[in-house]
Amino acid sequence: MPEHHSHVASTPGFWAVVPAGGAGTRLWPLSRARRPKFLLDVTGSGRSMLQDTLARLEPLCEDRRIVVTGRVHEHAVRAQLPDLGARGLIAEPQPRDSMAAIGLAAAVIARHDPHAIVGSFAADHVIGDEDAFRSAVREAIAVAATGRLVTIGITPTDAATGYGYIRQGESAGVPAAPHAFEVASFKEKPDQATATEYIAAGGYFWNAGMFVVKARVLLDLLSRYHPHLADGVRRIAADESVTEVVWAGLPRISIDHAVAEPAARDGQVAVVIGDFPWDDVGDFAALATQAPVHEPSGMRKLGQVDGMIAQDADGLVVSRSNRMVAVLGVHDVVIVDTPDALLVMSRDRAQELKSVVDALSAAGRPDLT
């Protein structure tokens, strides 16, 4: 049963956990296996997505943060975040999806601060109105203090099929969190007709994969649903020398499937409704919405597109090569120009780009993937 404490002040500290993984294959050729999208400035902000994420969280956690990334990216992450500190980064031997990464960070934190509340936030999302974002997180912290697992649901702007959905239940009953509700259920990514039904019905929100929970509550839930995984991350947190052997035996599973969905069925999950712009920038169709319009053509552009000429054309141009890009008579096109690869595709095929990366791998071109 959930514990009942009404004030965030009952917890001594909030920790941010930032899983930084994935290859971002649907943003190829910008994003590569050794240079994934979280290490890139894909929106033109002047900072990488990882740097933006940590800056957004700093007012909530100060220096209480842990980034979890693969060993292949450890050096690049430390270069981008020189103030992270020795204990601020956990390097995974191999990818094991989000549950192992978040669980290990929670186990490490719990050993030093058994009363800590942790929040997990992906390293590669774009969030607007950061004050509203932090307000939602503060409400989530208040609810997490009652012993529940809390997620942040995003108010949908359209009937998107690329996200899972959260169905809202009754009020969570936490005075400091007026936008918090019980989670009635999690829904998998729907087809277009089902997503349209969700939006028409109301009470459905995008699942952005943000979770806030007491570290020891998360580990207790993990012990209930996946005891082998819980035991493994606790063993590693207690003794780093067993990391290689233990990590190799951990299952690949997301925090949604491992803990959030079964805990929701048991009535232990709440959602805070977040009303702020959010995008996981999962492909070039999404990235196009973040790019400024190039006047007077109407094409959207990112990167070094100083000499672009566009006539009777629309879509997105991304350049990392400094070459002139001329576009004539094509519509809804995506052009990505890098020093070693050029992508041209229609924007409505953006979700299929992974097949190109797979084909390059099959052709023996790891230099391009």
C-alpha positions in Angstrom: 0.0 0.0 0.0 1.2 3.6 -0.7 2.7 5.5 2.2 1.1 8.8 3.0 3.2 12.0 3.5 1.8 15.3 2.2 4.8 17.5 1.9 7.8 17.4 -0.5 9.9 18.7 2.4 9.7 15.3 4.0 12.3 14.1 1.5 15.8 15.4 1.9 16.6 15.6 -1.8 15.5 15.1 -5.3 17.9 13.3 -7.8 17.7 13.5 -11.6 18.5 10.3 -13.5 19.2 10.8 -17.2 19.4 7.7 -19.3 21.4 8.6 -22.4 21.2 5.7 -24.9 20.0 4.7 -28.3 21.4 5.3 -31.7 18.7 7.6 -33.1 18.6 5.7 -36.4 15.6 7.7 -37.6 17.8 10.8 -37.6 20.5 9.3 -39.8 22.9 10.6 -41.2 23.0 13.2 -38.5 22.8 10.6 -35.7 25.2 7.6 -35.8 25.8 4.8 -33.4 28.9 6.5 -32.0 27.4 10.0 -32.2 23.7 9.6 -31.3 21.2 12.4 -31.2 21.5 13.1 -27.5 25.1 14.3 -28.2 24.0 16.5 -31.0 22.6 20.0 -31.3 19.8 18.9 -33.6 17.5 21.9 -33.0 20.1 24.7 -33.3 20.0 25.7 -29.7 23.8 25.9 -29.4 23.9 23.0 -27.0 23.5 19.3 -27.3 20.2 17.7 -26.3 22.0 16.2 -23.3 23.3 19.5 -22.2 19.8 21.1 -22.6 18.4 18.3 -20.5 20.8 18.8 -17.6 20.4 22.6 -17.7 16.6 22.2 -17.6 16.8 20.0 -14.5 19.5 21.9 -12.6 17.0 24.2 -10.8 15.3 21.1 -9.4 18.3 19.0 -8.4 21.4 21.2 -8.5 24.3 18.7 -8.6 22.3 15.7 -7.6 22.2 14.0 -11.0 23.4 10.8 -12.6 23.7 10.2 -16.3 23.6 6.6 -17.4 25.2 5.9 -20.8 27.0 3.3 -22.8 30.8 2.9 -22.4 31.3 3.8 -26.0 29.8 7.3 -25.2 31.4 7.8 -21.8 34.2 10.0 -23.0 31.9 12.2 -25.2 29.4 12.6 -22.3 32.2 13.7 -19.9 33.5 16.1 -22.5 30.1 17.8 -22.8 29.4 17.7 -19.0 32.8 18.4 -17.4 31.2 19.3 -14.1 29.4 15.9 -13.8 32.0 14.5 -11.3 33.1 10.9 -10.8 29.9 9.7 -9.3 27.7 11.6 -11.8 28.1 9.1 -14.6 27.3 5.3 -14.8 28.7 3.6 -17.9 26.8 0.5 -19.0 28.8 -2.4 -20.4 26.0 -3.2 -22.9 22.6 -1.8 -23.6 19.9 -3.3 -21.4 17.0 -0.8 -22.0 15.7 1.7 -19.5 14.8 -0.4 -16.5 18.3 -1.7 -15.8 19.8 1.8 -16.3 17.3 3.6 -14.1 17.3 0.7 -11.5 21.0 0.8 -11.1 21.1 4.6 -10.7 18.3 4.3 -8.1 20.2 1.5 -6.3 23.4 3.7 -6.2 21.4 6.7 -4.9 19.5 4.7 -2.3 22.8 3.5 -0.8 23.8 7.0 0.0 20.4 8.5 0.6 17.7 5.9 1.4 15.0 8.6 1.5 15.8 10.1 -1.9 13.2 10.7 -4.6 14.5 10.1 -8.1 13.2 11.4 -11.4 14.1 9.8 -14.7 14.2 12.0 -17.8 15.4 11.0 -21.3 18.4 12.8 -22.6 17.0 13.5 -26.1 13.7 15.2 -25.7 12.7 18.8 -26.6 10.7 20.7 -23.9 9.2 24.2 -24.2 8.0 26.4 -21.3 10.6 25.0 -18.9 8.9 26.7 -15.9 5.7 24.7 -16.6 7.8 21.6 -16.9 9.5 22.1 -13.6 6.2 22.9 -12.0 4.9 19.6 -13.1 8.0 17.8 -11.8 7.5 19.5 -8.4 3.9 18.2 -8.3 5.2 14.7 -9.2 7.7 15.0 -6.3 4.9 15.8 -3.9 2.9 12.7 -5.1 6.1 10.5 -5.1 6.5 11.4 -1.4 3.3 9.4 -0.7 5.0 6.2 -1.9 3.6 6.1 -5.4 5.3 5.8 -8.8 4.5 9.0 -10.7 4.6 9.7 -14.4 4.1 13.0 -16.3 1.4 12.8 -19.0 1.6 15.3 -21.8 -1.5 17.1 -23.0 -1.9 15.9 -26.6 -2.1 18.3 -29.4 -3.2 15.8 -32.0 -4.1 12.2 -32.4 -0.5 11.0 -32.6 0.1 7.3 -33.2 3.8 7.4 -32.3 3.3 7.6 -28.5 1.8 5.4 -25.9 -1.1 6.9 -24.0 -2.0 7.2 -20.3 -5.7 7.0 -19.3 -6.5 9.3 -16.4 -8.4 8.1 -13.3 -9.6 9.8 -10.1 -7.8 12.6 -8.4 -4.6 11.5 -6.6 -5.8 13.5 -3.5 -2.5 15.3 -2.9 -3.1 19.0 -2.0 0.3 20.1 -3.3 -0.4 18.4 -6.6 -3.7 19.7 -8.1 -2.9 18.2 -11.5 -2.2 14.7 -10.2 -4.5 11.7 -10.9 -4.5 8.0 -10.5 -3.4 6.1 -13.6 -6.4 4.0 -14.8 -4.2 2.2 -17.4 -1.4 2.5 -19.9 -2.2 2.1 -23.6 0.2 0.9 -26.2 0.8 3.0 -29.4 -2.6 3.1 -31.1 -3.6 3.1 -34.7 -5.0 6.3 -36.1 -8.7 5.5 -35.5 -8.0 4.6 -31.8 -5.9 7.7 -31.2 -8.7 9.8 -32.7 -11.1 8.1 -30.2 -8.8 8.9 -27.3 -8.6 12.5 -28.2 -12.4 12.8 -28.7 -13.1 11.0 -25.3 -10.7 13.2 -23.3 -8.7 12.0 -20.3 -5.9 10.5 -22.4 -2.4 11.8 -22.3 0.8 11.1 -24.2 3.3 8.9 -22.2 6.6 10.8 -22.4 8.5 8.2 -20.3 9.2 10.5 -17.4 9.0 8.9 -13.9 9.4 10.2 -10.4 9.5 7.9 -7.4 11.3 7.2 -4.1 14.4 5.3 -4.9 13.6 2.5 -2.4 10.0 2.3 -3.7 11.2 1.8 -7.2 13.6 -0.9 -6.1 10.8 -2.6 -4.0 8.5 -2.6 -7.0 11.2 -4.0 -9.2 11.8 -6.7 -6.6 8.1 -7.6 -6.7 7.8 -7.8 -10.5 11.4 -8.7 -11.6 13.3 -9.9 -8.6 16.3 -11.1 -10.6 16.8 -7.6 -12.1 16.3 -5.9 -8.7 18.9 -8.3 -7.1 21.3 -7.6 -10.0 21.3 -3.8 -9.8 21.6 -3.9 -6.0 24.6 -6.2 -6.2 26.3 -3.9 -8.7 25.6 -0.8 -6.6 27.2 -2.6 -3.6 30.2 -3.9 -5.5 31.3 -2.4 -8.8 33.7 -5.3 -9.4 30.8 -7.6 -10.2 29.4 -5.3 -12.9 30.6 -7.2 -16.0 29.2 -10.6 -14.9 26.0 -9.4 -13.4 25.1 -6.9 -16.0 25.4 -9.4 -18.8 22.7 -11.5 -17.2 20.1 -8.7 -16.8 17.1 -8.7 -19.0 16.4 -6.1 -21.7 13.1 -4.4 -20.6 11.8 -0.9 -20.4 10.7 0.7 -17.1 7.2 1.0 -18.6 6.8 -2.8 -19.1 8.9 -3.8 -16.1 7.3 -1.6 -13.4 4.9 1.1 -14.5 2.3 -1.1 -16.2 2.0 -3.8 -13.5 2.1 -1.2 -10.7 -0.7 0.7 -12.4 -2.8 -2.5 -12.4 -2.1 -2.7 -8.7 -3.2 0.9 -8.1 0.2 2.4 -7.3 0.8 4.7 -10.2 -0.2 8.4 -10.5 0.1 10.8 -13.4 0.7 14.6 -13.3 -0.8 16.3 -16.3 1.8 18.5 -18.0 0.7 21.3 -20.2 3.9 22.3 -21.9 5.3 21.7 -25.4 7.1 18.4 -25.6 8.6 16.3 -28.5 10.8 13.3 -28.5 12.2 14.3 -31.9 12.0 10.7 -33.0 12.4 11.4 -36.8 12.8 14.2 -39.3 9.1 14.8 -39.5 9.3 15.8 -35.9 12.5 17.7 -36.3 10.9 19.8 -39.0 8.5 21.3 -36.5 11.5 22.5 -34.5 13.3 24.2 -37.4 13.0 27.9 -38.3 11.6 28.9 -41.6 14.0 30.1 -44.3 12.6 33.3 -45.8 11.4 33.9 -48.4 11.2 30.3 -49.6 9.2 28.8 -46.8 11.6 25.8 -46.5 12.7 25.0 -43.0 16.4 24.8 -42.3 18.9 23.7 -39.7 22.7 23.9 -39.6 25.0 25.5 -42.1 22.6 26.4 -44.9 23.8 30.0 -45.5 23.5 29.8 -49.3 20.3 27.8 -49.7 18.2 28.5 -52.7 14.6 27.1 -52.6 12.0 27.8 -55.3 8.6 26.3 -55.4 9.6 23.8 -52.7 8.9 23.1 -49.1 10.1 20.7 -46.4 13.3 20.5 -44.3 17.0 21.0 -45.2 19.7 20.1 -42.7 23.3 20.7 -43.6 26.6 19.9 -41.9 28.8 20.4 -45.0 28.7 24.1 -45.8 27.8 23.3 -49.4 25.2 25.3 -51.4 21.9 23.5 -51.3 19.4 24.3 -54.1 15.9 22.9 -54.1 13.5 23.3 -57.0 9.9 22.0 -57.5 9.8 19.4 -54.7 7.4 19.4 -51.8 7.4 17.9 -48.3 11.0 16.8 -48.9 13.8 16.1 -46.3 17.4 16.8 -47.4 20.2 16.1 -45.0 23.7 16.9 -46.2 26.7 15.7 -44.2 30.4 15.3 -45.2 30.1 11.6 -45.9 26.4 10.9 -46.6 23.4 12.6 -48.3 19.8 11.8 -47.5 16.9 12.8 -49.7 13.4 11.5 -48.8 9.8 12.5 -48.6 8.8 13.5 -45.1 6.0 11.0 -44.9 8.5 8.2 -45.1 10.4 9.5 -42.0 9.5 6.5 -39.8 11.0 4.1 -42.4 14.5 5.5 -42.3 15.8 2.8 -40.0 15.6 0.4 -43.0 18.3 2.5 -44.7 20.6 2.1 -41.7 19.9 -1.6 -41.6 20.7 -1.8 -45.3 24.1 0.0 -44.7 24.9 -2.5 -41.9 24.0 -5.4 -44.2 26.3 -3.9 -46.9 29.2 -3.9 -44.5 29.4 -0.1 -44.0 29.7 0.4 -40.3 31.7 3.6 -41.1 28.4 5.2 -42.1 26.1 3.8 -39.4 
